[in-house]
XYZ file of C-alpha atoms in Angstrom:
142
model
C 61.861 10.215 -126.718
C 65.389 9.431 -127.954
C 64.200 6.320 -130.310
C 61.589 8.526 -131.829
C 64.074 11.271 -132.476
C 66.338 8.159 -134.255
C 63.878 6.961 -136.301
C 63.248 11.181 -137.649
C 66.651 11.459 -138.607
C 66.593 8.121 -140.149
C 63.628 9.300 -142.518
C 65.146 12.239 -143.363
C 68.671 10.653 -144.037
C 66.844 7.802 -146.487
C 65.765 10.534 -148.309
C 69.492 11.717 -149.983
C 71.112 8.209 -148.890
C 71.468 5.130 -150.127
C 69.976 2.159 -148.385
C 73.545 0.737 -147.227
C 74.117 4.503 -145.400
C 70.909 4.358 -143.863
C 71.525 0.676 -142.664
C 75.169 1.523 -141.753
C 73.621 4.450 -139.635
C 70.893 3.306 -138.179
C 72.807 -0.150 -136.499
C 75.577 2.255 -135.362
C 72.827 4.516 -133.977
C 70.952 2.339 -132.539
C 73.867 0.829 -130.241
C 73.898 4.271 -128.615
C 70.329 4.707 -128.446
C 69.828 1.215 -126.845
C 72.705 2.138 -124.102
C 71.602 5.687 -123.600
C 68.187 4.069 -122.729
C 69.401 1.434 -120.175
C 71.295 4.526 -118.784
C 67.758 6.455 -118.288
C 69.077 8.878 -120.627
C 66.825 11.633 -122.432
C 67.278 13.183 -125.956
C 68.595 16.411 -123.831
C 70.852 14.370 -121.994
C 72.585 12.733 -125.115
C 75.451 14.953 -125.847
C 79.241 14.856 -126.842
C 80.493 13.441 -123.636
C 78.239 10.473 -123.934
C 79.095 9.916 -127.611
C 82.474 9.810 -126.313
C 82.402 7.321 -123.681
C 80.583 5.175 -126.291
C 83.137 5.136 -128.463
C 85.201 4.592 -125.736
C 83.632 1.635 -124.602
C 83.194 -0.149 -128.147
C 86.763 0.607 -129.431
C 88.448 -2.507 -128.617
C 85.766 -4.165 -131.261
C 86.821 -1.707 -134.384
C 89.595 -0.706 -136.314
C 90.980 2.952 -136.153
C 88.710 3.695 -139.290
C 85.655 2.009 -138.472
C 85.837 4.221 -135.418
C 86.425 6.994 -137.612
C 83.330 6.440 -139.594
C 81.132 5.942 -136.129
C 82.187 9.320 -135.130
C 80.885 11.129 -137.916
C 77.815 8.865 -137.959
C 77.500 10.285 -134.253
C 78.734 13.634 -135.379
C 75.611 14.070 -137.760
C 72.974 12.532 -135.697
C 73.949 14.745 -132.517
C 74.005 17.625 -134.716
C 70.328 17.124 -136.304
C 69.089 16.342 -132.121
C 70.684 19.341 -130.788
C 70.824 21.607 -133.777
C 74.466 22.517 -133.948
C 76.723 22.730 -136.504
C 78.135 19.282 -137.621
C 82.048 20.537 -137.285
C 82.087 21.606 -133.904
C 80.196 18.266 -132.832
C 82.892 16.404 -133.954
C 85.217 18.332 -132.659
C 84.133 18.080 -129.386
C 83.644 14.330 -129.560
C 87.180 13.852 -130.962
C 88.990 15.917 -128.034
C 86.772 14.036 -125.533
C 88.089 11.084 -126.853
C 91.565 12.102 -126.505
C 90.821 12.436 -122.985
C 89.645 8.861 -123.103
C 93.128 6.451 -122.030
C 92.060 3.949 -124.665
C 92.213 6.831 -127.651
C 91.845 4.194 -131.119
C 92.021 7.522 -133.185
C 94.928 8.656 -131.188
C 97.868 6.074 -130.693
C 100.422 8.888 -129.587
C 100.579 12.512 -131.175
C 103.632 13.215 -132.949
C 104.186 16.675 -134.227
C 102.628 16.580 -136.927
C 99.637 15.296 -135.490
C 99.624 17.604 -133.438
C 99.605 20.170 -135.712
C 96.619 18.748 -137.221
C 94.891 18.853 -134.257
C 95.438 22.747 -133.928
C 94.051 22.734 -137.820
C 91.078 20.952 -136.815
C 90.367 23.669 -134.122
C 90.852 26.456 -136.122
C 88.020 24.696 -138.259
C 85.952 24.146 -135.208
C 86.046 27.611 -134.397
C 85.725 28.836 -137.906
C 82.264 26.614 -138.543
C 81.287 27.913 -135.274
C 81.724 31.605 -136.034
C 79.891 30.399 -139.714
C 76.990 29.021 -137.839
C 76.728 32.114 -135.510
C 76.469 34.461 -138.299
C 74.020 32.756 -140.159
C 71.705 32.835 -136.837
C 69.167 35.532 -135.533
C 70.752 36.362 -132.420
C 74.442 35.625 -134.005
C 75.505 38.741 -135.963
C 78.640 39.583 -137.035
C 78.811 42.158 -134.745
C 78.664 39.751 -132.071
């Protein structure tokens, strides 16, 4: 169940965080939770696209930096459900947003932005080729 795998990470996370983290994580959490559960949504169902359209949907209520700080809140709970690697979580749920038309961490890509954007890939990929190796069936041969 979805709330039972929110309150886990929200053990674990009190455990090297202070008391305002775990607070500041588990109300942003359990917005999402609450919505994927109206939605019928399982643990295995909860996945970038849906911490997307979140975002999405509660944009208009935050600054750009606020939503900043909910995506990596989302970034590291989504990573400890589906065991990925944190950097290619958020990766994925920042390009999904920038497919979003109401983009708060995306007001128009200049060039340089742009460029950043192509830097935050080639980190994506490189954290993904990291967390590859580092598995049993990932070796660097593959």
């Amino acid at each position: 169940m979805l709330k039972d795998r929110l309150n886990a990470y929200l053990d674990d996370l009190s455990q090297n965080a202070t008391a305002a983290t775990v607070a500041s994580h588990r109300s942003t959490l359990t917005r999402l939770v609450d919505e994927c559960q109206s939605q019928g949504l399982t643990a295995d169902e909860l996945d970038t696209q849906v911490a997307a359209e979140h975002l999405a949907n509660i944009s208009a209520d935050y600054r750009t930096a606020t939503i900043r700080g909910k995506i990596s809140t989302l970034t590291n709970f989504l990573a400890y459900v589906r065991g990925e690697h944190p950097e290619i979580i958020r990766w994925k749920i920042q390009s999904k947003l920038k497919q979003q038309t109401d983009d708060p961490t995306n007001g128009g890509e200049s060039d340089s932005e742009e460029l950043a954007g192509i830097e935050d890939l080639k980190v994506g990929v490189s954290a993904y080729l990291d967390y590859v190796r580092n598995r049993a069936y990932g070796t660097r041969e593959h």
